[in-house]
Amino acid sequence: MESDDTTSLEATNPSTNITADEIDEETAKKLRGDAIGNTMYSEVFVLNTLIQFSDLKWSEEVENNLCFLWDMTEDTDVCKYLFQASYPKLACSAIDNYTEPRFIEIVVGIFANLLCSKCEKNVTEEEIKTVLNLLSSNDPYILIQVMRFIHAASFLVDKWEFFEEEHLDRFDFILASSTNKELLAIALKALVSITEGMKIKVDILKGGLLGAVVAGYRTLRDDCEDFEVFEVRERHANVKHLISFLCNLCGYVDVLNRNELAGEVSPLLPEFTNEVALLLHCYVNEDNLLPMDDEFRFYMEGLTYIYRVLKVGYLSAVARDVYAIFAIIYNKDRANLDVVAELFCYFMAVGDLKSFQDDFENVSPDEVKEILSYLEKRNFQFEFVYIDKLRAILNEL
């Protein structure tokens, strides 16, 4: 009888457990409640947090809620929802109305995250200008988020006609005087992004800005004088930004024929060259040079462009290591010789026999002849003439 009763119960009371794929879309929405997209984050929480922008009463609870919202913006669905909720407009209104530093920092930090997200973005020039005005702040934490915002916004707007001289002056001041390394690193990155592709007006550019850029970079590298300064990827990023900035300035000179800008840059080139020499000297060590990486390729291309556009004369401090690097690659990695050939030939073109002999002194005369004969046969076509100088040097050796 027990067995029969059990069988009867099983037949009339089937299991009520259901699997996720058996739930229809309407039921799924009810179960998720007010979740944003496919997340478990609450729409009500976000709206309640944003409502406080209209009548801010700063407290630890408000700060915690905003910080949580900031963390939430790592999720694309949340970013999409915040754009739908007009976050840029609300944020800019709050920036204009309140002065609480931590509040401003978080609000701009969230805004920067939105611009970095992989969702459709909508931001106006007026909103960007509102954040740019915060460059006048002396709070390094606010400035870090402003720089993050500028870098992200630079990919959304091709021409920054609204970027004024006073904004650039603040970059100059920050890079020249700040000791906050996080701020310096992101300021350098932001400056590169807004000068790339000639985004900002040439009329507000000053070649003297290179001095501040070099000063900021020096603070970042800790005055190290060996390869340790380039062992960490972030430090490679810093030197790439240093070279990129001067490449960008050279773009204005090259494309717009702004020779007066080149004249302003020239007096500061020795400071830049000191940093370049320190960088290149690291690569004279074969273990640091090979196998060749993308960073090294970028350095060679960038430096060649800078020196060619600015018509820089012979730089023994740089040429010496370029020659040594070239010899290593010639003997150990000839397939990549083209990477260094243009810079090598440039210094040969602007130098003289004595300079060349002095700076190639660590390579045997026979090897020097072999290398130059190889270059003569290759007959690279560059935007400067070098082959006659090469042959003249060969004849004198």
Tab-separated table of N, CA and C in Angstrom, residues 45-128:
chain	number	residue	atom	x	y	z
A	45	PHE	N	18.513	52.311	-7.486
A	45	PHE	CA	19.701	52.790	-6.776
A	45	PHE	C	20.391	53.887	-7.583
A	46	VAL	N	20.529	53.667	-8.876
A	46	VAL	CA	21.199	54.654	-9.721
A	46	VAL	C	20.408	55.962	-9.734
A	47	LEU	N	19.097	55.868	-9.933
A	47	LEU	CA	18.276	57.078	-10.000
A	47	LEU	C	18.277	57.824	-8.673
A	48	ASN	N	18.206	57.088	-7.570
A	48	ASN	CA	18.240	57.728	-6.248
A	48	ASN	C	19.574	58.432	-6.013
A	49	THR	N	20.637	57.846	-6.531
A	49	THR	CA	21.965	58.459	-6.387
A	49	THR	C	22.054	59.727	-7.227
A	50	LEU	N	21.520	59.678	-8.446
A	50	LEU	CA	21.584	60.842	-9.327
A	50	LEU	C	20.680	61.970	-8.862
A	51	ILE	N	19.561	61.619	-8.232
A	51	ILE	CA	18.633	62.644	-7.730
A	51	ILE	C	19.328	63.571	-6.737
A	52	GLN	N	20.302	63.015	-6.007
A	52	GLN	CA	21.024	63.814	-5.003
A	52	GLN	C	21.858	64.922	-5.637
A	53	PHE	N	22.106	64.844	-6.947
A	53	PHE	CA	22.852	65.900	-7.631
A	53	PHE	C	22.095	67.222	-7.590
A	54	SER	N	20.759	67.164	-7.492
A	54	SER	CA	19.951	68.379	-7.536
A	54	SER	C	19.952	69.134	-6.212
A	55	ASP	N	20.254	68.432	-5.127
A	55	ASP	CA	20.283	69.085	-3.806
A	55	ASP	C	21.286	68.334	-2.934
A	56	LEU	N	22.556	68.560	-3.211
A	56	LEU	CA	23.611	67.774	-2.572
A	56	LEU	C	23.724	68.072	-1.089
A	57	LYS	N	23.648	67.027	-0.305
A	57	LYS	CA	23.925	67.100	1.129
A	57	LYS	C	25.020	66.067	1.388
A	58	TRP	N	26.254	66.536	1.302
A	58	TRP	CA	27.403	65.644	1.319
A	58	TRP	C	27.516	64.897	2.632
A	59	SER	N	27.694	63.587	2.543
A	59	SER	CA	27.827	62.742	3.717
A	59	SER	C	28.622	61.504	3.326
A	60	GLU	N	29.003	60.737	4.316
A	60	GLU	CA	29.744	59.492	4.047
A	60	GLU	C	28.889	58.528	3.235
A	61	GLU	N	27.567	58.505	3.528
A	61	GLU	CA	26.675	57.610	2.789
A	61	GLU	C	26.601	58.004	1.310
A	62	VAL	N	26.490	59.303	1.048
A	62	VAL	CA	26.456	59.775	-0.337
A	62	VAL	C	27.756	59.419	-1.049
A	63	GLU	N	28.858	59.624	-0.368
A	63	GLU	CA	30.159	59.290	-0.963
A	63	GLU	C	30.243	57.808	-1.286
A	64	ASN	N	29.809	56.967	-0.356
A	64	ASN	CA	29.856	55.516	-0.574
A	64	ASN	C	28.979	55.099	-1.753
A	65	ASN	N	27.805	55.706	-1.849
A	65	ASN	CA	26.904	55.378	-2.960
A	65	ASN	C	27.508	55.797	-4.307
A	66	LEU	N	28.116	56.980	-4.315
A	66	LEU	CA	28.747	57.444	-5.546
A	66	LEU	C	29.937	56.567	-5.934
A	67	CYS	N	30.702	56.153	-4.944
A	67	CYS	CA	31.840	55.269	-5.222
A	67	CYS	C	31.359	53.932	-5.771
A	68	PHE	N	30.247	53.449	-5.241
A	68	PHE	CA	29.691	52.194	-5.748
A	68	PHE	C	29.229	52.369	-7.190
A	69	LEU	N	28.597	53.518	-7.471
A	69	LEU	CA	28.178	53.806	-8.846
A	69	LEU	C	29.403	53.887	-9.765
A	70	TRP	N	30.467	54.483	-9.274
A	70	TRP	CA	31.714	54.574	-10.039
A	70	TRP	C	32.214	53.166	-10.404
A	71	ASP	N	32.206	52.282	-9.415
A	71	ASP	CA	32.613	50.887	-9.669
A	71	ASP	C	31.680	50.223	-10.683
A	72	MET	N	30.397	50.546	-10.608
A	72	MET	CA	29.417	49.944	-11.515
A	72	MET	C	29.691	50.278	-12.972
A	73	THR	N	30.336	51.421	-13.220
A	73	THR	CA	30.561	51.845	-14.604
A	73	THR	C	31.627	51.006	-15.308
A	74	GLU	N	32.153	50.017	-14.636
A	74	GLU	CA	33.003	49.038	-15.319
A	74	GLU	C	32.146	48.161	-16.237
A	75	ASP	N	30.833	48.169	-16.020
A	75	ASP	CA	29.906	47.357	-16.806
A	75	ASP	C	29.288	48.205	-17.925
A	76	THR	N	29.350	47.716	-19.142
A	76	THR	CA	28.853	48.461	-20.298
A	76	THR	C	27.369	48.780	-20.191
A	77	ASP	N	26.569	47.839	-19.673
A	77	ASP	CA	25.129	48.073	-19.550
A	77	ASP	C	24.836	49.247	-18.625
A	78	VAL	N	25.637	49.381	-17.580
A	78	VAL	CA	25.448	50.499	-16.648
A	78	VAL	C	25.784	51.815	-17.348
A	79	CYS	N	26.860	51.826	-18.109
A	79	CYS	CA	27.244	53.037	-18.847
A	79	CYS	C	26.143	53.438	-19.830
A	80	LYS	N	25.616	52.456	-20.522
A	80	LYS	CA	24.534	52.717	-21.473
A	80	LYS	C	23.333	53.333	-20.747
A	81	TYR	N	23.019	52.791	-19.591
A	81	TYR	CA	21.880	53.298	-18.823
A	81	TYR	C	22.129	54.726	-18.350
A	82	LEU	N	23.350	55.021	-17.929
A	82	LEU	CA	23.665	56.369	-17.453
A	82	LEU	C	23.572	57.395	-18.582
A	83	PHE	N	23.953	57.004	-19.782
A	83	PHE	CA	23.759	57.916	-20.919
A	83	PHE	C	22.274	58.154	-21.155
A	84	GLN	N	21.478	57.085	-21.046
A	84	GLN	CA	20.025	57.226	-21.212
A	84	GLN	C	19.430	58.122	-20.134
A	85	ALA	N	20.048	58.102	-18.960
A	85	ALA	CA	19.573	58.925	-17.837
A	85	ALA	C	20.163	60.331	-17.866
A	86	SER	N	20.819	60.699	-18.978
A	86	SER	CA	21.391	62.041	-19.176
A	86	SER	C	22.477	62.373	-18.161
A	87	TYR	N	23.325	61.389	-17.860
A	87	TYR	CA	24.383	61.634	-16.873
A	87	TYR	C	25.280	62.807	-17.258
A	88	PRO	N	25.740	62.930	-18.514
A	88	PRO	CA	26.616	64.066	-18.838
A	88	PRO	C	26.011	65.418	-18.462
A	89	LYS	N	24.729	65.606	-18.767
A	89	LYS	CA	24.066	66.869	-18.440
A	89	LYS	C	23.974	67.068	-16.934
A	90	LEU	N	23.595	66.004	-16.215
A	90	LEU	CA	23.486	66.089	-14.750
A	90	LEU	C	24.846	66.354	-14.119
A	91	ALA	N	25.873	65.686	-14.623
A	91	ALA	CA	27.219	65.848	-14.071
A	91	ALA	C	27.717	67.278	-14.253
A	92	CYS	N	27.509	67.842	-15.439
A	92	CYS	CA	27.993	69.190	-15.706
A	92	CYS	C	27.255	70.229	-14.868
A	93	SER	N	25.975	70.005	-14.672
A	93	SER	CA	25.201	70.898	-13.808
A	93	SER	C	25.732	70.838	-12.379
A	94	ALA	N	26.034	69.625	-11.906
A	94	ALA	CA	26.558	69.455	-10.548
A	94	ALA	C	27.935	70.101	-10.411
A	95	ILE	N	28.770	69.956	-11.444
A	95	ILE	CA	30.113	70.554	-11.417
A	95	ILE	C	30.013	72.071	-11.285
A	96	ASP	N	29.030	72.662	-11.959
A	96	ASP	CA	28.840	74.114	-11.901
A	96	ASP	C	28.295	74.579	-10.559
A	97	ASN	N	27.577	73.693	-9.861
A	97	ASN	CA	26.852	74.114	-8.652
A	97	ASN	C	27.538	73.786	-7.336
A	98	TYR	N	28.446	72.828	-7.341
A	98	TYR	CA	29.046	72.379	-6.074
A	98	TYR	C	30.564	72.454	-6.118
A	99	THR	N	31.158	72.538	-4.934
A	99	THR	CA	32.621	72.665	-4.845
A	99	THR	C	33.259	71.563	-4.008
A	100	GLU	N	32.458	70.667	-3.424
A	100	GLU	CA	33.013	69.589	-2.611
A	100	GLU	C	34.016	68.788	-3.452
A	101	PRO	N	35.319	68.818	-3.091
A	101	PRO	CA	36.357	68.201	-3.939
A	101	PRO	C	36.135	66.709	-4.226
A	102	ARG	N	35.794	65.965	-3.183
A	102	ARG	CA	35.627	64.516	-3.386
A	102	ARG	C	34.437	64.238	-4.310
A	103	PHE	N	33.383	65.022	-4.171
A	103	PHE	CA	32.217	64.871	-5.043
A	103	PHE	C	32.605	65.140	-6.498
A	104	ILE	N	33.315	66.236	-6.725
A	104	ILE	CA	33.726	66.585	-8.089
A	104	ILE	C	34.623	65.495	-8.667
A	105	GLU	N	35.546	65.007	-7.866
A	105	GLU	CA	36.449	63.942	-8.328
A	105	GLU	C	35.674	62.719	-8.813
A	106	ILE	N	34.712	62.285	-8.000
A	106	ILE	CA	33.955	61.077	-8.340
A	106	ILE	C	33.069	61.312	-9.561
A	107	VAL	N	32.395	62.457	-9.588
A	107	VAL	CA	31.503	62.769	-10.716
A	107	VAL	C	32.275	62.768	-12.035
A	108	VAL	N	33.467	63.390	-12.048
A	108	VAL	CA	34.281	63.421	-13.272
A	108	VAL	C	34.849	62.038	-13.564
A	109	GLY	N	35.212	61.307	-12.512
A	109	GLY	CA	35.720	59.946	-12.709
A	109	GLY	C	34.689	59.045	-13.362
A	110	ILE	N	33.439	59.157	-12.933
A	110	ILE	CA	32.355	58.384	-13.552
A	110	ILE	C	32.195	58.809	-15.014
A	111	PHE	N	32.227	60.114	-15.261
A	111	PHE	CA	32.089	60.650	-16.622
A	111	PHE	C	33.203	60.083	-17.518
A	112	ALA	N	34.429	60.068	-17.006
A	112	ALA	CA	35.559	59.532	-17.777
A	112	ALA	C	35.334	58.059	-18.101
A	113	ASN	N	34.830	57.303	-17.123
A	113	ASN	CA	34.554	55.886	-17.366
A	113	ASN	C	33.507	55.699	-18.464
A	114	LEU	N	32.508	56.567	-18.470
A	114	LEU	CA	31.471	56.469	-19.510
A	114	LEU	C	32.084	56.655	-20.898
A	115	LEU	N	33.011	57.604	-21.002
A	115	LEU	CA	33.621	57.867	-22.302
A	115	LEU	C	34.586	56.759	-22.714
A	116	CYS	N	35.024	55.971	-21.748
A	116	CYS	CA	35.916	54.844	-22.055
A	116	CYS	C	35.143	53.564	-22.368
A	117	SER	N	33.835	53.589	-22.138
A	117	SER	CA	33.041	52.368	-22.272
A	117	SER	C	32.820	52.013	-23.742
A	118	LYS	N	32.385	50.796	-23.966
A	118	LYS	CA	32.161	50.304	-25.327
A	118	LYS	C	30.697	50.417	-25.731
A	119	CYS	N	30.061	51.494	-25.303
A	119	CYS	CA	28.675	51.708	-25.717
A	119	CYS	C	28.605	53.004	-26.517
A	120	GLU	N	27.476	53.248	-27.129
A	120	GLU	CA	27.314	54.473	-27.922
A	120	GLU	C	27.392	55.681	-27.007
A	121	LYS	N	28.201	56.654	-27.394
A	121	LYS	CA	28.458	57.801	-26.520
A	121	LYS	C	27.852	59.066	-27.101
A	122	ASN	N	27.418	59.945	-26.215
A	122	ASN	CA	26.847	61.217	-26.640
A	122	ASN	C	27.301	62.291	-25.661
A	123	VAL	N	28.243	63.120	-26.102
A	123	VAL	CA	28.741	64.197	-25.256
A	123	VAL	C	28.923	65.438	-26.130
A	124	THR	N	28.543	66.588	-25.606
A	124	THR	CA	28.606	67.825	-26.382
A	124	THR	C	29.892	68.594	-26.078
A	125	GLU	N	30.201	69.542	-26.964
A	125	GLU	CA	31.380	70.379	-26.737
A	125	GLU	C	31.220	71.188	-25.458
A	126	GLU	N	30.019	71.653	-25.175
A	126	GLU	CA	29.787	72.433	-23.959
A	126	GLU	C	30.064	71.601	-22.716
A	127	GLU	N	29.688	70.338	-22.763
A	127	GLU	CA	29.952	69.451	-21.621
A	127	GLU	C	31.452	69.204	-21.453
A	128	ILE	N	32.149	69.045	-22.565
A	128	ILE	CA	33.606	68.881	-22.482
A	128	ILE	C	34.234	70.150	-21.912
